[in-house]
Short mmCIF file of C-alpha atoms in Angstrom, two decimals:
data_model
loop_
_atom_site.label_atom_id
_atom_site.label_comp_id
_atom_site.label_asym_id
_atom_site.label_seq_id
_atom_site.Cartn_x
_atom_site.Cartn_y
_atom_site.Cartn_z
CA UNK A 1 138.68 190.30 -92.03
CA UNK A 2 139.04 186.78 -90.64
CA UNK A 3 142.07 186.12 -92.83
CA UNK A 4 143.79 189.38 -91.63
CA UNK A 5 143.09 188.50 -87.95
CA UNK A 6 144.41 184.94 -88.36
CA UNK A 7 147.53 186.20 -90.14
CA UNK A 8 148.23 188.63 -87.34
CA UNK A 9 147.72 185.85 -84.78
CA UNK A 10 150.19 183.59 -86.63
CA UNK A 11 152.78 186.39 -86.94
CA UNK A 12 152.49 187.26 -83.23
CA UNK A 13 152.83 183.66 -82.30
CA UNK A 14 155.93 183.26 -84.43
CA UNK A 15 157.62 186.20 -82.70
CA UNK A 16 156.63 184.84 -79.32
CA UNK A 17 157.98 181.36 -80.08
CA UNK A 18 161.29 182.78 -81.26
CA UNK A 19 161.90 184.23 -77.81
CA UNK A 20 160.52 181.35 -75.76
CA UNK A 21 162.74 178.62 -74.40
CA UNK A 22 159.98 176.08 -73.59
CA UNK A 23 159.51 172.46 -74.67
CA UNK A 24 159.89 171.98 -78.38
CA UNK A 25 157.00 169.53 -78.59
CA UNK A 26 154.75 172.05 -76.79
CA UNK A 27 155.81 174.78 -79.21
CA UNK A 28 154.92 172.56 -82.12
CA UNK A 29 151.47 171.94 -80.65
CA UNK A 30 150.96 175.67 -80.27
CA UNK A 31 152.06 176.23 -83.88
CA UNK A 32 149.65 173.59 -85.09
CA UNK A 33 146.85 175.20 -83.09
CA UNK A 34 147.55 178.58 -84.65
CA UNK A 35 147.63 177.02 -88.14
CA UNK A 36 144.38 175.12 -87.56
CA UNK A 37 142.69 178.31 -86.31
CA UNK A 38 143.91 180.25 -89.33
CA UNK A 39 142.43 177.59 -91.61
CA UNK A 40 139.10 177.55 -89.81
CA UNK A 41 139.51 174.22 -88.06
CA UNK A 42 138.49 175.64 -84.70
CA UNK A 43 137.79 172.46 -82.73
CA UNK A 44 141.13 171.01 -83.75
CA UNK A 45 142.89 174.27 -82.89
CA UNK A 46 141.20 174.30 -79.44
CA UNK A 47 142.41 170.77 -78.89
CA UNK A 48 146.00 171.81 -79.50
CA UNK A 49 145.70 174.82 -77.21
CA UNK A 50 144.31 172.61 -74.43
CA UNK A 51 147.31 170.25 -74.82
CA UNK A 52 149.69 173.20 -74.56
CA UNK A 53 148.01 174.48 -71.41
CA UNK A 54 148.08 171.08 -69.84
CA UNK A 55 151.85 171.06 -70.20
CA UNK A 56 152.48 174.77 -69.56
CA UNK A 57 149.55 176.38 -67.67
CA UNK A 58 151.09 179.89 -67.82
CA UNK A 59 151.10 180.12 -71.64
CA UNK A 60 148.69 183.05 -72.00
CA UNK A 61 148.78 183.14 -75.81
CA UNK A 62 147.52 179.53 -75.84
CA UNK A 63 144.78 180.51 -73.35
CA UNK A 64 143.74 183.45 -75.55
CA UNK A 65 143.66 181.15 -78.58
CA UNK A 66 141.52 178.64 -76.64
CA UNK A 67 139.05 181.36 -75.67
CA UNK A 68 138.72 182.56 -79.27
CA UNK A 69 138.37 179.11 -80.84
CA UNK A 70 136.35 177.74 -77.93
CA UNK A 71 133.64 180.38 -78.35
CA UNK A 72 133.39 179.50 -82.05
CA UNK A 73 133.26 175.78 -81.29
CA UNK A 74 130.40 176.30 -78.81
CA UNK A 75 128.51 178.43 -81.31
CA UNK A 76 128.93 175.85 -84.10
CA UNK A 77 127.97 172.94 -81.82
CA UNK A 78 124.82 174.60 -80.62
CA UNK A 79 123.81 175.49 -84.17
CA UNK A 80 124.35 171.86 -85.20
CA UNK A 81 122.28 170.64 -82.22
CA UNK A 82 119.46 173.06 -83.27
CA UNK A 83 119.51 171.68 -86.82
CA UNK A 84 119.31 168.06 -85.60
CA UNK A 85 116.43 168.94 -83.30
CA UNK A 86 114.49 170.67 -86.11
CA UNK A 87 114.97 167.58 -88.29
CA UNK A 88 113.64 165.31 -85.54
CA UNK A 89 117.04 163.70 -85.02
CA UNK A 90 116.94 163.86 -81.25
CA UNK A 91 119.67 161.28 -80.63
CA UNK A 92 122.19 163.25 -82.71
CA UNK A 93 121.09 166.50 -81.05
CA UNK A 94 121.57 165.02 -77.58
CA UNK A 95 124.97 163.63 -78.57
CA UNK A 96 126.06 167.01 -79.87
CA UNK A 97 125.02 168.77 -76.63
CA UNK A 98 126.90 166.14 -74.63
CA UNK A 99 129.92 166.73 -76.86
CA UNK A 100 129.66 170.50 -76.25
CA UNK A 101 129.48 169.96 -72.49
CA UNK A 102 132.56 167.73 -72.52
CA UNK A 103 134.50 170.24 -74.63
CA UNK A 104 133.73 173.09 -72.23
CA UNK A 105 134.70 171.02 -69.23
CA UNK A 106 138.06 170.18 -70.85
CA UNK A 107 138.70 173.76 -71.83
CA UNK A 108 137.77 175.24 -68.48
CA UNK A 109 139.94 172.66 -66.68
CA UNK A 110 142.93 174.60 -68.10
CA UNK A 111 141.49 178.03 -67.30
CA UNK A 112 139.67 178.99 -70.54
CA UNK A 113 136.71 180.44 -68.66
CA UNK A 114 134.23 179.52 -71.42
CA UNK A 115 130.50 179.83 -70.69
CA UNK A 116 127.33 178.19 -72.01
CA UNK A 117 123.86 179.60 -72.39
CA UNK A 118 121.84 179.79 -69.17
CA UNK A 119 119.33 177.25 -70.45
CA UNK A 120 121.97 174.84 -71.76
CA UNK A 121 121.76 172.18 -69.01
CA UNK A 122 117.93 172.18 -68.99
CA UNK A 123 117.99 171.85 -72.81
CA UNK A 124 120.47 169.05 -72.54
CA UNK A 125 118.35 167.15 -70.04
CA UNK A 126 115.24 167.56 -72.19
CA UNK A 127 117.03 166.41 -75.34
CA UNK A 128 118.50 163.41 -73.49
CA UNK A 129 114.98 162.30 -72.54
CA UNK A 130 113.68 162.78 -76.10
CA UNK A 131 116.67 160.80 -77.42
CA UNK A 132 115.80 157.83 -75.15
CA UNK A 133 112.13 158.05 -76.20
CA UNK A 134 113.18 157.95 -79.86
CA UNK A 135 115.54 155.04 -79.31
CA UNK A 136 112.89 152.97 -77.61
CA UNK A 137 110.29 153.77 -80.23
CA UNK A 138 112.66 152.86 -83.03
CA UNK A 139 113.65 149.66 -81.16
CA UNK A 140 110.03 148.59 -80.82
CA UNK A 141 109.43 149.23 -84.55
CA UNK A 142 112.54 147.26 -85.49
CA UNK A 143 111.40 144.32 -83.30
CA UNK A 144 107.90 144.41 -84.85
CA UNK A 145 109.45 144.34 -88.32
CA UNK A 146 111.84 141.46 -87.51
CA UNK A 147 115.02 143.52 -87.55
CA UNK A 148 116.26 141.74 -84.44
CA UNK A 149 119.88 142.85 -84.35
CA UNK A 150 119.00 146.48 -84.87
CA UNK A 151 116.31 146.33 -82.24
CA UNK A 152 118.69 144.91 -79.64
CA UNK A 153 121.29 147.55 -80.48
CA UNK A 154 118.72 150.35 -80.04
CA UNK A 155 117.51 148.92 -76.71
CA UNK A 156 121.15 148.79 -75.56
CA UNK A 157 121.69 152.41 -76.54
CA UNK A 158 118.63 153.48 -74.59
CA UNK A 159 119.77 151.58 -71.52
CA UNK A 160 123.34 152.96 -71.73
CA UNK A 161 122.15 156.58 -71.43
CA UNK A 162 121.17 156.11 -67.80
CA UNK A 163 117.91 158.03 -68.13
CA UNK A 164 115.46 155.22 -67.26
CA UNK A 165 113.87 154.43 -63.93
CA UNK A 166 114.23 150.98 -62.40
CA UNK A 167 110.76 150.02 -63.65
CA UNK A 168 111.58 151.28 -67.15
CA UNK A 169 114.82 149.33 -67.17
CA UNK A 170 112.92 146.14 -66.34
CA UNK A 171 110.48 146.87 -69.18
CA UNK A 172 113.31 147.39 -71.65
CA UNK A 173 115.00 144.16 -70.50
CA UNK A 174 111.76 142.31 -71.20
CA UNK A 175 111.54 143.96 -74.64
CA UNK A 176 115.06 142.74 -75.32
CA UNK A 177 114.05 139.24 -74.26
CA UNK A 178 111.08 139.35 -76.64
CA UNK A 179 113.36 140.45 -79.43
CA UNK A 180 115.76 137.61 -78.66
CA UNK A 181 112.85 135.14 -78.56
CA UNK A 182 111.63 136.34 -81.94
CA UNK A 183 115.09 136.08 -83.36
CA UNK A 184 115.48 132.58 -81.96
CA UNK A 185 112.22 131.50 -83.58
CA UNK A 186 113.25 133.02 -86.91
CA UNK A 187 116.63 131.25 -86.77
CA UNK A 188 114.97 127.94 -85.93
CA UNK A 189 112.67 128.16 -88.92
CA UNK A 190 115.70 129.00 -91.07
CA UNK A 191 117.61 125.93 -89.91
CA UNK A 192 120.17 127.89 -87.83
CA UNK A 193 119.85 125.65 -84.78
CA UNK A 194 122.89 126.64 -82.73
CA UNK A 195 122.22 130.35 -83.08
CA UNK A 196 118.55 129.77 -82.27
CA UNK A 197 119.51 127.93 -79.10
CA UNK A 198 122.02 130.65 -78.11
CA UNK A 199 119.52 133.51 -78.65
CA UNK A 200 116.93 131.70 -76.55
CA UNK A 201 119.53 131.23 -73.79
CA UNK A 202 120.38 134.93 -73.86
CA UNK A 203 116.71 135.67 -73.38
CA UNK A 204 116.47 133.19 -70.49
CA UNK A 205 119.47 134.88 -68.84
CA UNK A 206 117.59 138.16 -69.04
CA UNK A 207 114.18 137.14 -67.62
CA UNK A 208 115.07 134.20 -65.33
CA UNK A 209 113.36 130.84 -65.01
CA UNK A 210 110.20 132.15 -63.30
CA UNK A 211 109.16 134.48 -66.17
CA UNK A 212 106.09 133.67 -68.32
CA UNK A 213 108.34 133.73 -71.37
CA UNK A 214 110.40 130.86 -69.98
CA UNK A 215 108.22 128.08 -71.40
CA UNK A 216 108.39 129.50 -74.86
CA UNK A 217 112.17 129.88 -74.69
CA UNK A 218 112.79 126.38 -73.37
CA UNK A 219 110.54 124.93 -76.07
CA UNK A 220 112.54 126.81 -78.68
CA UNK A 221 115.77 125.38 -77.29
CA UNK A 222 114.30 121.85 -77.19
CA UNK A 223 113.15 122.21 -80.81
CA UNK A 224 116.56 123.48 -81.89
CA UNK A 225 118.28 120.60 -80.16
CA UNK A 226 115.96 118.00 -81.61
CA UNK A 227 116.35 119.33 -85.14
CA UNK A 228 120.06 120.04 -85.02
CA UNK A 229 121.62 117.31 -82.86
CA UNK A 230 123.98 114.85 -84.57
CA UNK A 231 124.14 111.21 -83.35
CA UNK A 232 127.79 110.12 -83.19
CA UNK A 233 129.52 106.73 -82.72
CA UNK A 234 132.84 107.16 -80.94
CA UNK A 235 134.92 104.08 -81.66
CA UNK A 236 137.65 103.11 -79.18
CA UNK A 237 141.14 104.39 -79.92
CA UNK A 238 143.26 101.69 -81.57
CA UNK A 239 147.04 101.46 -82.00
CA UNK A 240 149.64 100.44 -84.55
CA UNK A 241 151.35 97.19 -83.61
CA UNK A 242 154.75 98.76 -82.86
CA UNK A 243 153.06 101.38 -80.69
CA UNK A 244 151.25 98.69 -78.78
CA UNK A 245 154.58 97.02 -78.07
CA UNK A 246 156.05 100.23 -76.68
CA UNK A 247 153.01 101.38 -74.73
CA UNK A 248 151.56 98.13 -73.57
CA UNK A 249 147.83 97.44 -73.33
CA UNK A 250 147.26 99.41 -70.13
CA UNK A 251 147.92 102.81 -71.64
CA UNK A 252 145.41 102.23 -74.43
CA UNK A 253 142.84 100.89 -71.92
CA UNK A 254 143.36 103.90 -69.64
CA UNK A 255 143.04 106.32 -72.53
CA UNK A 256 139.74 104.80 -73.76
CA UNK A 257 138.35 104.69 -70.23
CA UNK A 258 139.11 108.38 -69.73
CA UNK A 259 137.44 109.21 -73.01
CA UNK A 260 134.35 107.13 -72.25
CA UNK A 261 133.73 108.28 -68.69
CA UNK A 262 135.10 111.80 -68.69
CA UNK A 263 134.31 113.04 -72.21
CA UNK A 264 131.98 110.88 -74.28
CA UNK A 265 129.58 110.78 -71.33
CA UNK A 266 129.24 114.56 -71.25
CA UNK A 267 129.03 115.81 -74.86
CA UNK A 268 128.32 119.44 -75.63
CA UNK A 269 124.86 120.55 -76.85
CA UNK A 270 123.94 119.28 -80.32
CA UNK A 271 126.12 116.17 -79.99
CA UNK A 272 124.58 112.89 -78.86
CA UNK A 273 127.09 110.05 -78.30
CA UNK A 274 126.08 106.48 -78.90
CA UNK A 275 126.30 104.12 -75.89
CA UNK A 276 130.02 103.06 -75.81
CA UNK A 277 129.03 99.57 -74.60
CA UNK A 278 126.82 99.01 -77.64
CA UNK A 279 129.54 100.48 -79.90
CA UNK A 280 132.16 98.04 -78.52
CA UNK A 281 129.68 95.09 -78.79
CA UNK A 282 129.02 95.96 -82.43
CA UNK A 283 132.69 96.41 -83.08
CA UNK A 284 133.61 93.00 -81.62
CA UNK A 285 130.77 91.28 -83.51
CA UNK A 286 132.03 92.68 -86.81
CA UNK A 287 135.82 92.83 -86.35
CA UNK A 288 136.72 90.30 -83.68
CA UNK A 289 139.49 91.41 -81.37
CA UNK A 290 139.64 95.08 -80.41
CA UNK A 291 142.65 97.38 -80.56
CA UNK A 292 143.62 96.94 -84.18
CA UNK A 293 143.46 99.68 -86.77
CA UNK A 294 139.94 100.17 -88.20
CA UNK A 295 139.49 100.93 -91.89
CA UNK A 296 137.12 103.56 -93.23
CA UNK A 297 134.64 101.05 -94.52
CA UNK A 298 134.64 99.15 -91.24
CA UNK A 299 134.09 102.35 -89.30
CA UNK A 300 131.22 103.32 -91.61
CA UNK A 301 129.66 99.84 -91.19
CA UNK A 302 129.70 100.17 -87.43
CA UNK A 303 128.24 103.70 -87.71
CA UNK A 304 125.39 102.44 -89.93
CA UNK A 305 124.68 99.60 -87.52
CA UNK A 306 124.33 102.22 -84.75
CA UNK A 307 122.21 104.44 -87.03
CA UNK A 308 124.74 107.24 -86.39
CA UNK A 309 125.30 110.36 -88.48
CA UNK A 310 129.05 110.47 -87.95
CA UNK A 311 131.68 108.03 -86.68
CA UNK A 312 134.96 108.83 -84.95
CA UNK A 313 138.06 106.67 -85.04
CA UNK A 314 141.60 107.30 -83.82
CA UNK A 315 144.91 105.37 -84.02
CA UNK A 316 147.94 105.78 -81.75
CA UNK A 317 150.83 106.15 -84.11
CA UNK A 318 153.50 107.31 -81.69
CA UNK A 319 154.57 106.47 -78.13
CA UNK A 320 158.05 107.57 -77.14
CA UNK A 321 159.91 107.59 -73.85
CA UNK A 322 162.98 109.83 -73.51
CA UNK A 323 165.23 109.91 -70.45
CA UNK A 324 167.69 112.73 -70.02
CA UNK A 325 170.23 112.91 -67.21
CA UNK A 326 170.40 116.34 -65.59
CA UNK A 327 172.90 115.68 -62.79
CA UNK A 328 174.64 112.93 -60.84
CA UNK A 329 176.14 112.85 -57.34
CA UNK A 330 178.18 110.23 -55.52
CA UNK A 331 176.62 109.55 -52.14
CA UNK A 332 178.43 107.98 -49.14
CA UNK A 333 176.70 104.97 -47.57
CA UNK A 334 177.36 101.96 -45.33
CA UNK A 335 176.63 98.32 -45.89
CA UNK A 336 174.37 96.37 -43.53
CA UNK A 337 175.55 93.80 -41.02
CA UNK A 338 177.81 93.53 -37.98
CA UNK A 339 180.84 94.81 -39.82
CA UNK A 340 179.50 97.65 -42.08
CA UNK A 341 181.79 98.86 -44.80
CA UNK A 342 182.05 102.38 -46.19
CA UNK A 343 180.94 102.55 -49.77
CA UNK A 344 179.13 104.88 -52.23
CA UNK A 345 176.28 104.85 -54.66
CA UNK A 346 175.42 107.20 -57.49
CA UNK A 347 172.31 109.40 -57.28
CA UNK A 348 171.16 110.37 -60.79
CA UNK A 349 168.73 113.20 -61.35
CA UNK A 350 166.85 112.53 -64.57
CA UNK A 351 163.98 114.01 -66.56
CA UNK A 352 161.73 111.46 -68.14
CA UNK A 353 159.31 112.52 -70.85
CA UNK A 354 156.62 110.68 -72.77
CA UNK A 355 155.29 111.77 -76.13
CA UNK A 356 152.34 110.33 -77.95
CA UNK A 357 150.38 111.10 -81.10
CA UNK A 358 146.97 109.95 -82.30
CA UNK A 359 145.70 110.33 -85.85
CA UNK A 360 141.96 110.98 -85.74
CA UNK A 361 139.33 110.70 -88.47
CA UNK A 362 135.67 111.51 -88.60
CA UNK A 363 133.47 109.98 -91.28
CA UNK A 364 130.04 110.76 -92.60
CA UNK A 365 128.21 107.47 -92.12
CA UNK A 366 125.69 107.97 -94.91
CA UNK A 367 128.26 108.70 -97.66
CA UNK A 368 131.40 107.17 -96.15
CA UNK A 369 133.18 110.46 -96.86
CA UNK A 370 136.00 111.55 -94.60
CA UNK A 371 134.92 114.81 -92.94
CA UNK A 372 138.11 115.43 -90.96
CA UNK A 373 141.52 113.93 -90.32
CA UNK A 374 144.48 115.19 -88.37
CA UNK A 375 147.07 114.46 -85.66
CA UNK A 376 146.72 115.21 -81.98
CA UNK A 377 149.87 115.24 -79.82
CA UNK A 378 150.29 115.11 -76.09
CA UNK A 379 153.32 114.85 -73.77
CA UNK A 380 154.18 114.77 -70.11
CA UNK A 381 157.45 114.93 -68.26
CA UNK A 382 158.74 114.96 -64.70
CA UNK A 383 162.03 114.99 -62.84
CA UNK A 384 162.97 111.86 -60.82
CA UNK A 385 165.87 110.62 -58.72
CA UNK A 386 167.35 107.24 -59.54
CA UNK A 387 170.06 105.26 -57.72
CA UNK A 388 172.89 103.18 -59.15
CA UNK A 389 175.03 100.72 -57.15
CA UNK A 390 177.60 98.19 -58.35
CA UNK A 391 176.26 95.52 -56.08
CA UNK A 392 172.88 94.66 -54.65
CA UNK A 393 171.29 97.87 -53.30
CA UNK A 394 169.51 95.80 -50.59
CA UNK A 395 172.93 95.28 -48.96
CA UNK A 396 173.09 99.04 -48.21
CA UNK A 397 171.92 100.60 -45.00
CA UNK A 398 169.48 103.14 -46.55
CA UNK A 399 166.56 105.26 -45.31
CA UNK A 400 163.11 104.83 -46.78
CA UNK A 401 163.58 107.75 -49.18
CA UNK A 402 166.95 106.41 -50.32
CA UNK A 403 165.47 102.96 -50.94
CA UNK A 404 162.90 104.54 -53.32
CA UNK A 405 165.77 105.52 -55.62
CA UNK A 406 166.29 101.81 -56.34
CA UNK A 407 162.92 100.15 -55.68
CA UNK A 408 161.59 98.76 -59.01
CA UNK A 409 157.99 98.98 -57.80
CA UNK A 410 158.37 102.63 -56.78
CA UNK A 411 160.05 103.45 -60.08
CA UNK A 412 157.30 101.71 -62.02
CA UNK A 413 154.63 103.54 -60.01
CA UNK A 414 156.28 106.85 -60.83
CA UNK A 415 156.34 106.14 -64.54
CA UNK A 416 152.74 104.76 -64.43
CA UNK A 417 151.70 108.11 -62.97
CA UNK A 418 153.51 109.92 -65.78
CA UNK A 419 151.75 107.73 -68.42
CA UNK A 420 148.40 108.47 -66.70
CA UNK A 421 149.17 112.18 -66.88
CA UNK A 422 149.87 111.84 -70.60
CA UNK A 423 146.68 109.77 -71.14
CA UNK A 424 144.68 112.56 -69.41
CA UNK A 425 146.18 115.21 -71.61
CA UNK A 426 145.77 113.23 -74.84
CA UNK A 427 142.16 112.42 -74.00
CA UNK A 428 141.38 116.07 -73.26
CA UNK A 429 142.94 117.18 -76.54
CA UNK A 430 141.19 114.46 -78.52
CA UNK A 431 137.80 115.35 -77.06
CA UNK A 432 138.36 119.08 -77.58
CA UNK A 433 139.41 118.56 -81.23
CA UNK A 434 136.55 116.15 -82.00
CA UNK A 435 133.82 118.14 -80.28
CA UNK A 436 134.92 121.50 -81.72
CA UNK A 437 134.90 120.06 -85.24
CA UNK A 438 131.54 118.38 -84.85
CA UNK A 439 129.85 121.33 -83.20
CA UNK A 440 131.24 123.54 -85.97
CA UNK A 441 129.36 121.41 -88.54
CA UNK A 442 126.00 121.90 -86.85
CA UNK A 443 124.11 124.65 -88.73
#
């Protein structure tokens, strides 16, 4: 009987579509709905009918199809919710009732006029409460059995359903914190120090610093840090001889100062940096003058003298200055004196860029093995205005701004600023690369 009815529906729809001049895509959706209904895929069919009515609200054949399939969908969903409830699967039952409610709202928004049983909403509320009770019970059991990730996921599901009072929410948050604390302790005993620290921090973020659990959590973090922290000797950045000639000693000094005071002084958790003063003292005692390239064995010797786990070295292998002219204008000017003469000077607009590269290496002090090596590049550029004059520019009657185009001190100050900018960028990139590698090696 169902087959005959569906065949008739499809035939009627085909005749109707032949005479209809509507949107082709809407027609296709209607055809797909009819086909899905014929094949018993009622929820899919209803979905197509809803799409048709959203585009063309007056399509009565689609509305009739939605009423037919919608009634079947409701019946099937309620039967499935009953089965889940009988099996004690209250979460699945609640989800199915929610799904039914959403379906009816969508269908009735396009005029389907579908109805639900009189006791549906009361049943839905009751099942939602039972679902939360089950989620919390299962979460507590998972926490007691050390299934930390599952426990947290179940607590989160319970919270997301919006059924708990403010007091109950606070209780669940505390249960989550206890699960995180248990997980942190388990990770610590398993040698997973970073994850242990992070889970303890997540728990602290939940309960705040005044909670009774705080002492336990901070002790866990302290234990993770003590067991997992690596002691590192950061040797000053050196330079190849030709690079030293191009850059001068100030750039290298500035770079190392930035590293020492802005980065090595504030390492991330699990990295402890040896006192740079002691490192330099040990380096001078062993190698003499500073600044030259340091070999692997020399770096390892310094690291052992500092009782470090790892040692970092870096060499500047590139320092380039490139000047590119972007524009030039001839500017009228007068000479100084009682009988000024008309003359001109050239105003050049130039872009000056600096590029530098450091090759970095990190060694394991105990074995002398190279743990990492790689280049780090940085650059900085800026546009400047420069003046050119055939004679002595001081003979020209120029304003203060115009004088700056020629003033050697002003020009040097501008390029010093550009070098400082590049030193800042290189230091930031070096520190980021070194710390990210080192932290990544902490278990």
